[in-house]
PDB file of N, CA and C in Angstrom:
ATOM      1  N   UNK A   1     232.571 -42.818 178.194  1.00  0.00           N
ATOM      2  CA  UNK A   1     231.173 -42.849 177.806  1.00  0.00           C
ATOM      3  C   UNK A   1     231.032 -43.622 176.499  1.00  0.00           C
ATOM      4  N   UNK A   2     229.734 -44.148 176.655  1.00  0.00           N
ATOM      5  CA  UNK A   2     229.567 -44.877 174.916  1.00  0.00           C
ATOM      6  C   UNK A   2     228.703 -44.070 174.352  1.00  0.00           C
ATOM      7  N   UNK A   3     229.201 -44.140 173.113  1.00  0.00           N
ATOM      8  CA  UNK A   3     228.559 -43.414 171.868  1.00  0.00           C
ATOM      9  C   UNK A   3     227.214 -44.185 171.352  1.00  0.00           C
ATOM     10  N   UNK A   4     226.109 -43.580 171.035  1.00  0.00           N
ATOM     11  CA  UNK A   4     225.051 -44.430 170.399  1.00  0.00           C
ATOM     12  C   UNK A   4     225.126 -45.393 168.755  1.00  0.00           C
ATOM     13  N   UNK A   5     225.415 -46.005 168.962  1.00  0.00           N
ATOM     14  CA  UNK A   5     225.190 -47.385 167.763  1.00  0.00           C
ATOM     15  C   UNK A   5     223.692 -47.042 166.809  1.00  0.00           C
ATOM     16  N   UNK A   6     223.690 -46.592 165.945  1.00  0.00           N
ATOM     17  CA  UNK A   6     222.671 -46.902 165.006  1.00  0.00           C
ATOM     18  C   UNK A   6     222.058 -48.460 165.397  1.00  0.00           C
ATOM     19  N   UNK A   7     220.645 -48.807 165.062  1.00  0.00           N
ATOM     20  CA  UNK A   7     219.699 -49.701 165.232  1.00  0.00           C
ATOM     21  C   UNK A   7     220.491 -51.026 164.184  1.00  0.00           C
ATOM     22  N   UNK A   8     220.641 -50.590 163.126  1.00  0.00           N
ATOM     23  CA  UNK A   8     221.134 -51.144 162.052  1.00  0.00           C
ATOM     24  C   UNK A   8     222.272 -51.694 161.962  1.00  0.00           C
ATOM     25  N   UNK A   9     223.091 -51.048 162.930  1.00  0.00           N
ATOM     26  CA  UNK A   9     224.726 -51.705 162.903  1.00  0.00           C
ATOM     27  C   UNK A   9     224.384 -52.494 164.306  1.00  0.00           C
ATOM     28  N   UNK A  10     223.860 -52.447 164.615  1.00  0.00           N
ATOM     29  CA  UNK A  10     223.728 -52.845 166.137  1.00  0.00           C
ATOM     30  C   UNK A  10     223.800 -54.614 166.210  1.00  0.00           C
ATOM     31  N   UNK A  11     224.540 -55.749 166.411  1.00  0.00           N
ATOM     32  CA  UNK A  11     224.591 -56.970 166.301  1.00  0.00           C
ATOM     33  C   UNK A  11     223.302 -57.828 167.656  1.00  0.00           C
ATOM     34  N   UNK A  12     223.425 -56.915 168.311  1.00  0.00           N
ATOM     35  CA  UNK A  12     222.315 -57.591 169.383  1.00  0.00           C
ATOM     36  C   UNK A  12     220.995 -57.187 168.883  1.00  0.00           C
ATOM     37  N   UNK A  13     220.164 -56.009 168.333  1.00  0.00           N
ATOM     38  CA  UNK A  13     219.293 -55.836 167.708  1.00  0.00           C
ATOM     39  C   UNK A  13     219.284 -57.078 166.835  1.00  0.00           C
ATOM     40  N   UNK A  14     220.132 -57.579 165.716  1.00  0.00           N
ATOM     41  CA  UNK A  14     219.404 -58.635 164.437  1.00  0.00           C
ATOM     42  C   UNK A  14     219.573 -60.059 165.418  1.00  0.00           C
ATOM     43  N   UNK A  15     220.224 -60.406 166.013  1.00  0.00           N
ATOM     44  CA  UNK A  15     220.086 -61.562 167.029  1.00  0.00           C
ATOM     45  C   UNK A  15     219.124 -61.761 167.986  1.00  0.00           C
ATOM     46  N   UNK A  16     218.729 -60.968 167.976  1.00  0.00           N
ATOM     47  CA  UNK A  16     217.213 -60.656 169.224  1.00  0.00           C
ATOM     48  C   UNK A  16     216.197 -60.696 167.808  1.00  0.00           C
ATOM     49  N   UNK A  17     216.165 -60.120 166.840  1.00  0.00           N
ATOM     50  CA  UNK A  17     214.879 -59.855 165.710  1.00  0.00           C
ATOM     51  C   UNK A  17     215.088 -61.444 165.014  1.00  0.00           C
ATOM     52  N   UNK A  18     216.327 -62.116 164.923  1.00  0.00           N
ATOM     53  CA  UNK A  18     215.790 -63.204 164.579  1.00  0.00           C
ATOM     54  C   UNK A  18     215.115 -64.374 165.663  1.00  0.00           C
ATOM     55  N   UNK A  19     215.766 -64.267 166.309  1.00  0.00           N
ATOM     56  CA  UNK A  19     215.066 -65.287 167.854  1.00  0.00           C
ATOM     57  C   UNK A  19     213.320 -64.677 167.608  1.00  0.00           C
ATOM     58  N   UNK A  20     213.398 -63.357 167.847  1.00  0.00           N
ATOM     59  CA  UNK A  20     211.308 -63.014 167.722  1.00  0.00           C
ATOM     60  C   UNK A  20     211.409 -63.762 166.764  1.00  0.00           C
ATOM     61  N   UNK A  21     211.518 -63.341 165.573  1.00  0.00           N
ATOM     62  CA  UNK A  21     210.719 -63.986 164.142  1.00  0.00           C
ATOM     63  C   UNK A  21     210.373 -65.351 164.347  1.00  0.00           C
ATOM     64  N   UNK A  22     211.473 -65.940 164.836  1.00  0.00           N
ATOM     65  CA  UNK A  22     211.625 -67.288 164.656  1.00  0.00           C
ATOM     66  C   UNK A  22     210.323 -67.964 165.435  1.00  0.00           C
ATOM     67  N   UNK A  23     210.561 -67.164 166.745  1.00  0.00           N
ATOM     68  CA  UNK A  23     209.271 -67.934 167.727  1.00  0.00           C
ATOM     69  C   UNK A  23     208.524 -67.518 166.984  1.00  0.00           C
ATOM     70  N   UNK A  24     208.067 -66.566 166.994  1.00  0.00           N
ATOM     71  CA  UNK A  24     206.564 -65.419 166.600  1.00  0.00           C
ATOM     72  C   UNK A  24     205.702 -66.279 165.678  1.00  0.00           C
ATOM     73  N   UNK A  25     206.530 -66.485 164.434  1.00  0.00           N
ATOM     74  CA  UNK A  25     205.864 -66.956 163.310  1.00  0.00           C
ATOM     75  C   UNK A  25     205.554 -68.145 163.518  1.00  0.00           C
ATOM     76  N   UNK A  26     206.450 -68.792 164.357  1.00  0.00           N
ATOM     77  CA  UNK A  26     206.205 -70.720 164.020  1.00  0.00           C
ATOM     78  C   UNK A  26     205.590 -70.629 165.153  1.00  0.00           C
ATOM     79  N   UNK A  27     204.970 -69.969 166.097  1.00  0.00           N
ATOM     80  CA  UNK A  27     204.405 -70.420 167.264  1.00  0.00           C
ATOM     81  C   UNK A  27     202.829 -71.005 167.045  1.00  0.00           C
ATOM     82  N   UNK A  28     202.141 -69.878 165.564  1.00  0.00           N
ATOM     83  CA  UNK A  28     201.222 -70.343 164.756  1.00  0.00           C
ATOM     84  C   UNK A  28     200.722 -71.759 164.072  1.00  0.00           C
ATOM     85  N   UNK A  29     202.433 -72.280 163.588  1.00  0.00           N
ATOM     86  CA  UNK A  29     202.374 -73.343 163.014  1.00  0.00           C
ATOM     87  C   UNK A  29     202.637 -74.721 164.021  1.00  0.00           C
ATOM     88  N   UNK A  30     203.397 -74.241 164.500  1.00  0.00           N
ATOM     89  CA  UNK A  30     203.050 -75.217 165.875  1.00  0.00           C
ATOM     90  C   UNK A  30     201.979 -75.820 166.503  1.00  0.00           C
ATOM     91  N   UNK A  31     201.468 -74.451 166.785  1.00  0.00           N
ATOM     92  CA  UNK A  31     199.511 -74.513 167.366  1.00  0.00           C
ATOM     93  C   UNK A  31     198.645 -75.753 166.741  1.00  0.00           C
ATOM     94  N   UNK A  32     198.868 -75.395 165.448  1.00  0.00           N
ATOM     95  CA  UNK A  32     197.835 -75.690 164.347  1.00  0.00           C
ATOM     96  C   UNK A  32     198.678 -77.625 163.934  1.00  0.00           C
ATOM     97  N   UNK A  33     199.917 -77.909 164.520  1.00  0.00           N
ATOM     98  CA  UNK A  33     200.607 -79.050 163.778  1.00  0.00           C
ATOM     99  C   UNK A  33     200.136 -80.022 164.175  1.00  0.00           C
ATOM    100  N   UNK A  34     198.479 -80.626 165.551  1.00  0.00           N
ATOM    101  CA  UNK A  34     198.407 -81.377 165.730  1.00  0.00           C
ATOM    102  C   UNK A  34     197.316 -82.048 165.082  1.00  0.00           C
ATOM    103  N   UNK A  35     196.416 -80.226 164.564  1.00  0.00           N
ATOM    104  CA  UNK A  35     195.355 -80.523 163.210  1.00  0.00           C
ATOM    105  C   UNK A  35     195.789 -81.215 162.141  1.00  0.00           C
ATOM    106  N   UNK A  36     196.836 -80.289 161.735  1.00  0.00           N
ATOM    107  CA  UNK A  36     197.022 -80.557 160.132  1.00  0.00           C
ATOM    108  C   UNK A  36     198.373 -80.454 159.831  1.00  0.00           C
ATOM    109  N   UNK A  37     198.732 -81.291 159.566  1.00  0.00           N
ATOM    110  CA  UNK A  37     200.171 -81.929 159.334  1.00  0.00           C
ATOM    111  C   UNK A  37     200.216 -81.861 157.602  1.00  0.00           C
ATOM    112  N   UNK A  38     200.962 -80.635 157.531  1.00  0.00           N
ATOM    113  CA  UNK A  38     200.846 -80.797 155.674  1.00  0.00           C
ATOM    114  C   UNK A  38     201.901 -80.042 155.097  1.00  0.00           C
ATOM    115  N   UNK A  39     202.527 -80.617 154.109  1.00  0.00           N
ATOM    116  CA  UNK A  39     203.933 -80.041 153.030  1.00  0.00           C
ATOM    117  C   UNK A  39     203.922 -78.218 153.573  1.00  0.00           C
ATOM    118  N   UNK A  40     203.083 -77.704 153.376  1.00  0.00           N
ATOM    119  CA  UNK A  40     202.792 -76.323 153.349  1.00  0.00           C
ATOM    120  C   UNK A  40     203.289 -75.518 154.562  1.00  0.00           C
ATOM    121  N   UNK A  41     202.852 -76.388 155.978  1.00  0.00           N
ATOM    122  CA  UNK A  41     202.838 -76.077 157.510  1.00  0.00           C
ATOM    123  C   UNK A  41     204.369 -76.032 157.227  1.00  0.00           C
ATOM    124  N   UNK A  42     205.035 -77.405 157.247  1.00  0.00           N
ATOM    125  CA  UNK A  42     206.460 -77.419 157.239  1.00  0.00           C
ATOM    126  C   UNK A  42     207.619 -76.631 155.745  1.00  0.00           C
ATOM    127  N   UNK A  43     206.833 -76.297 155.208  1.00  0.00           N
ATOM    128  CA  UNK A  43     207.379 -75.287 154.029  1.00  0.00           C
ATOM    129  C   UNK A  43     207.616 -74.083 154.904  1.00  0.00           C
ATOM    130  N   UNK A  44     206.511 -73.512 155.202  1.00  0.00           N
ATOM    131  CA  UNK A  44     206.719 -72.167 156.317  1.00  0.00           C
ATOM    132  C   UNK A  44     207.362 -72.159 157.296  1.00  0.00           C
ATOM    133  N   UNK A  45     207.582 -73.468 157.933  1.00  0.00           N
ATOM    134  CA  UNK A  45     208.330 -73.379 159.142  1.00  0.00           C
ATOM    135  C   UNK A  45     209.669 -73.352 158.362  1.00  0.00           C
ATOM    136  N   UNK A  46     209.806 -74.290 157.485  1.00  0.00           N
ATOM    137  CA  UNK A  46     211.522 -73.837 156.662  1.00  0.00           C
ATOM    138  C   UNK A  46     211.635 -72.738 156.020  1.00  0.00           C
ATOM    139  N   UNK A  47     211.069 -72.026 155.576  1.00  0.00           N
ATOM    140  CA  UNK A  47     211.024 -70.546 155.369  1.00  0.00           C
ATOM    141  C   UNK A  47     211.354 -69.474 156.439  1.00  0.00           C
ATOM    142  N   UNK A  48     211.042 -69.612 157.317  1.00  0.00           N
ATOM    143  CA  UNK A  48     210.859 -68.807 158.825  1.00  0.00           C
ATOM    144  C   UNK A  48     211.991 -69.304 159.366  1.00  0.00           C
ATOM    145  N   UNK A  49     212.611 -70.867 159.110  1.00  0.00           N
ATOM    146  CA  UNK A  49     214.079 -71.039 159.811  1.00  0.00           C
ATOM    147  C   UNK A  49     215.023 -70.411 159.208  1.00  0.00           C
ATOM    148  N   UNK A  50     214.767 -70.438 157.390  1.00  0.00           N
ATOM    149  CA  UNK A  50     216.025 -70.075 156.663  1.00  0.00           C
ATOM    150  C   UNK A  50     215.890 -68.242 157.020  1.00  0.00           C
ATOM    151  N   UNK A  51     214.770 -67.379 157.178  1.00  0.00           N
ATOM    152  CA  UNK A  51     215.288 -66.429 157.295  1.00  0.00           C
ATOM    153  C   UNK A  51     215.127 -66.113 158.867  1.00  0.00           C
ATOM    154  N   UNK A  52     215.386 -66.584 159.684  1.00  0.00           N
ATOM    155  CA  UNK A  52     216.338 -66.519 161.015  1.00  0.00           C
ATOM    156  C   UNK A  52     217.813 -66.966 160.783  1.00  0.00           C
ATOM    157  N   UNK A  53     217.928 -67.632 160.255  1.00  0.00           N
ATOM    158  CA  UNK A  53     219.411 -68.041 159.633  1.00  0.00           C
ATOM    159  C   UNK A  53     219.883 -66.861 159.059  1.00  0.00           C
ATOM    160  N   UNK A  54     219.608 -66.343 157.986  1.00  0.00           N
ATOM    161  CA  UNK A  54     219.855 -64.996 157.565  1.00  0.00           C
ATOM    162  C   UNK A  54     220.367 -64.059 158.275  1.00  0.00           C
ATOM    163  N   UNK A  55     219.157 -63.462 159.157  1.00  0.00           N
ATOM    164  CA  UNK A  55     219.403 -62.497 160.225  1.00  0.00           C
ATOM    165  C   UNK A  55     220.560 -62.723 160.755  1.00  0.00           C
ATOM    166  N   UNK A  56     220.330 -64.200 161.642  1.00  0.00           N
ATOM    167  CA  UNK A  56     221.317 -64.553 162.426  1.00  0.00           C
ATOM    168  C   UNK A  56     223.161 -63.758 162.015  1.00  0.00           C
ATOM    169  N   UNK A  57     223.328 -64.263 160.601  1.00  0.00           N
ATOM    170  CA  UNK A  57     224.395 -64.057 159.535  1.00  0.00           C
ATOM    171  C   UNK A  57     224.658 -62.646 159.719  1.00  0.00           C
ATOM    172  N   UNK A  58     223.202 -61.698 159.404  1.00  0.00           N
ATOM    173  CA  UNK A  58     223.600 -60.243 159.035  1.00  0.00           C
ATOM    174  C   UNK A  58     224.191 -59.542 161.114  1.00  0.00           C
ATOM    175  N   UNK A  59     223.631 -60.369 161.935  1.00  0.00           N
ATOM    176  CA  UNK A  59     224.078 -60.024 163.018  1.00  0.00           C
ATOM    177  C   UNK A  59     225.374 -60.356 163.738  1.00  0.00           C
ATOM    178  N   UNK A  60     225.699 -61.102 162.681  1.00  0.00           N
ATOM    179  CA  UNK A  60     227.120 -61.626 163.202  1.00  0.00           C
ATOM    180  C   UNK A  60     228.065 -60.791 162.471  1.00  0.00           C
ATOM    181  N   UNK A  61     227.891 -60.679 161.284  1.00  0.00           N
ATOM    182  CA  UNK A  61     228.254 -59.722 160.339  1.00  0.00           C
ATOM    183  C   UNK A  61     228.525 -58.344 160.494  1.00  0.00           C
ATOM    184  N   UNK A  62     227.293 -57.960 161.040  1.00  0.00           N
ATOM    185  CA  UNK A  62     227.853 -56.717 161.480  1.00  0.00           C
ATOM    186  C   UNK A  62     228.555 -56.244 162.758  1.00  0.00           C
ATOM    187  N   UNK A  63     228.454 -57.386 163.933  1.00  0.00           N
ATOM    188  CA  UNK A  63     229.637 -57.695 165.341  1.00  0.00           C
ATOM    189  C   UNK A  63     231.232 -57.822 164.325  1.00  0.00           C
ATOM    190  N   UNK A  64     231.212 -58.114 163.567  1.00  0.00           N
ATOM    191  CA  UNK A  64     232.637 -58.320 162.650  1.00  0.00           C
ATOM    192  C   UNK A  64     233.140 -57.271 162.131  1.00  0.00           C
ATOM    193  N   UNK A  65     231.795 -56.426 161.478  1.00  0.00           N
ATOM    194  CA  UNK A  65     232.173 -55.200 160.849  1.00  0.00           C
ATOM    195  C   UNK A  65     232.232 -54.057 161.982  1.00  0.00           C
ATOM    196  N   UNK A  66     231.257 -54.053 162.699  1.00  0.00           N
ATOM    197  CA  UNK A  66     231.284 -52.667 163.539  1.00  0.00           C
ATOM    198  C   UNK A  66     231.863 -53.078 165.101  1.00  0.00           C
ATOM    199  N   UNK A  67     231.662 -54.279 165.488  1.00  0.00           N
ATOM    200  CA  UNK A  67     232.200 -54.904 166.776  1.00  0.00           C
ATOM    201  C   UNK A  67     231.854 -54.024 168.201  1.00  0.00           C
ATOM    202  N   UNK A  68     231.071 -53.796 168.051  1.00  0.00           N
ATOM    203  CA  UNK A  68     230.481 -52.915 168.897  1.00  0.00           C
ATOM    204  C   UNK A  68     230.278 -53.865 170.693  1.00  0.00           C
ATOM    205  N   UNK A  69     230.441 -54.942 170.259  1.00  0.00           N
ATOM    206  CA  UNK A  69     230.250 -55.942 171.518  1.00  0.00           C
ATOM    207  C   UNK A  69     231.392 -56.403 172.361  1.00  0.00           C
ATOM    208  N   UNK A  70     231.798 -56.280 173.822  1.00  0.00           N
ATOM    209  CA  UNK A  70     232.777 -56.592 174.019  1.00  0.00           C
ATOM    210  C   UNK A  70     233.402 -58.203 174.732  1.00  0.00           C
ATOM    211  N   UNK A  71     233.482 -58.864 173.912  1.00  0.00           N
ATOM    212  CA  UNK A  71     233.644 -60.115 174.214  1.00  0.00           C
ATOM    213  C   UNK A  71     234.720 -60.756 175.188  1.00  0.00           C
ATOM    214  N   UNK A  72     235.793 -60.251 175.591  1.00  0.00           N
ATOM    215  CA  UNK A  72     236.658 -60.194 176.256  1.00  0.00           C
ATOM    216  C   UNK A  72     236.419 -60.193 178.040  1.00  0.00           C
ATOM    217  N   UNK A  73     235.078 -59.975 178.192  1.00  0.00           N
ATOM    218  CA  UNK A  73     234.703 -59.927 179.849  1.00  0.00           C
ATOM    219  C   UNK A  73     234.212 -60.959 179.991  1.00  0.00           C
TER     220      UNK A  73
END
């Protein structure tokens, strides 16, 4: 039997929360990129990449630390 994983250690939880963020937020700026093309639009979209990048990190991070995933199949 498997034991329950906290939300937090969980490596597929922050790999799935950065993929949402990532769409979620820029799907806005996207919309709007054929209006207005401006420093600001693409500031946010690099903001919103660097912290999917992040996540990405803390989800790999914790597959390293807690390894809860079985990669071998």
């Amino acid at each position: 039997t498997r034991s329950l994983v906290p939300l937090f250690k969980n490596a597929i939880f922050w790999i799935c929360s950065g993929i949402f963020i990532y769409f979620f937020c820029n799907i806005f700026i996207f919309s709007v990129i054929n209006y207005q093309i401006t420093q600001v639009a693409w500031g946010q979209h690099n903001y919103f990449n660097a912290l999917t990048m992040v996540i990405f990190a803390i989800g790999f991070l914790t597959e390293r630390t807690y390894g809860e995933l079985n990669w071998k199949n």
